[in-house]
Amino acid sequence: MAHVFTQKQIDEYKECFLLYDRSRKGFIRGDDLVVAMRSLDTHPTVDEIREYRKEHEHGGKVKFEDFLQIMYKHHEDPLKEILEAFRISDTQNRDFIMANEFRHIMTRFGERLSDKEVDAVLREFGVQKTGFLKYKEITKQVLKPIPDTLS
């Protein structure tokens, strides 16, 4: 997991995990999973929690290694959701959409961006306002964690 998360993230997850590891034996109760995740500003659904517990809970307990796996899976979902939104606009499965369609999606759905923010994204990736946008590459780049040196 260290190659997936920054050391700062792992430390934050460990600190949170230890708050719920009441017995100090390296696990949290499965019932505490949702509370721990929410304290890390994630918002799992009831179905997601059920799935995580089904897959990673053993004897009513979740180990830290499993907690990291759960957090990884939970953070993967935004990428899938965003890519799916773009795929809907990519009716010919070309892996790119027009910049104006990107603008429409980004200013109308989810956590909406302003036109200025969309312009900044397009500029950063060297896309003309009338050009094509390779949404897979841009989405992965935008969702990358900020390096510790910048935070």
Tab-separated table of C-alpha atoms in Angstrom, residues 1-71:
chain	number	residue	atom	x	y	z
A	1	MET	CA	0.000	0.000	0.000
A	2	ALA	CA	2.925	2.335	0.535
A	3	HIS	CA	3.279	2.710	-3.226
A	4	VAL	CA	-0.365	3.821	-3.463
A	5	PHE	CA	-0.588	6.275	-0.579
A	6	THR	CA	1.853	8.948	0.500
A	7	GLN	CA	3.545	8.474	3.855
A	8	LYS	CA	1.510	11.404	5.143
A	9	GLN	CA	-1.741	9.634	4.184
A	10	ILE	CA	-0.637	6.375	5.783
A	11	ASP	CA	0.247	8.237	8.984
A	12	GLU	CA	-3.162	9.934	8.979
A	13	TYR	CA	-4.954	6.606	8.446
A	14	LYS	CA	-2.871	4.949	11.176
A	15	GLU	CA	-3.617	7.752	13.636
A	16	CYS	CA	-7.328	7.447	12.948
A	17	PHE	CA	-7.199	3.650	13.154
A	18	LEU	CA	-5.476	3.796	16.528
A	19	LEU	CA	-8.280	5.991	17.895
A	20	TYR	CA	-10.676	3.094	17.346
A	21	ASP	CA	-8.227	0.300	18.271
A	22	ARG	CA	-9.405	0.345	21.878
A	23	SER	CA	-7.666	-2.873	22.868
A	24	ARG	CA	-4.373	-1.839	21.203
A	25	LYS	CA	-4.182	-5.269	19.555
A	26	GLY	CA	-3.992	-4.066	15.944
A	27	PHE	CA	-7.636	-4.174	14.935
A	28	ILE	CA	-10.858	-2.183	15.102
A	29	ARG	CA	-14.348	-3.526	15.464
A	30	GLY	CA	-16.221	-3.886	12.192
A	31	ASP	CA	-18.934	-1.678	13.686
A	32	ASP	CA	-16.376	1.151	13.980
A	33	LEU	CA	-15.369	1.011	10.313
A	34	VAL	CA	-17.928	3.525	9.079
A	35	VAL	CA	-17.106	5.988	11.877
A	36	ALA	CA	-13.375	5.728	11.196
A	37	MET	CA	-13.890	6.258	7.474
A	38	ARG	CA	-16.161	9.236	8.018
A	39	SER	CA	-13.647	10.812	10.388
A	40	LEU	CA	-11.235	10.716	7.426
A	41	ASP	CA	-13.756	12.743	5.402
A	42	THR	CA	-14.946	9.856	3.258
A	43	HIS	CA	-18.608	9.122	2.871
A	44	PRO	CA	-19.190	5.426	2.228
A	45	THR	CA	-22.714	4.258	1.504
A	46	VAL	CA	-24.396	1.544	3.559
A	47	ASP	CA	-23.906	-0.895	0.674
A	48	GLU	CA	-20.201	-0.030	0.415
A	49	ILE	CA	-19.714	-0.606	4.151
A	50	ARG	CA	-21.495	-3.966	3.914
A	51	GLU	CA	-19.225	-4.978	1.034
A	52	TYR	CA	-16.055	-3.811	2.810
A	53	ARG	CA	-17.014	-5.676	5.965
A	54	LYS	CA	-17.945	-8.817	4.050
A	55	GLU	CA	-14.582	-8.843	2.301
A	56	HIS	CA	-12.228	-7.571	5.038
A	57	GLU	CA	-13.783	-8.272	8.426
A	58	HIS	CA	-12.702	-11.423	10.236
A	59	GLY	CA	-14.356	-12.364	13.503
A	60	GLY	CA	-15.923	-8.911	13.804
A	61	LYS	CA	-12.502	-7.249	13.472
A	62	VAL	CA	-10.646	-5.289	10.791
A	63	LYS	CA	-6.816	-5.163	10.767
A	64	PHE	CA	-4.932	-2.033	9.732
A	65	GLU	CA	-3.713	-3.664	6.503
A	66	ASP	CA	-7.333	-4.384	5.591
A	67	PHE	CA	-8.307	-0.840	6.555
A	68	LEU	CA	-5.729	0.445	4.048
A	69	GLN	CA	-7.183	-1.858	1.385
A	70	ILE	CA	-10.643	-0.501	2.121
A	71	MET	CA	-9.450	3.101	1.912
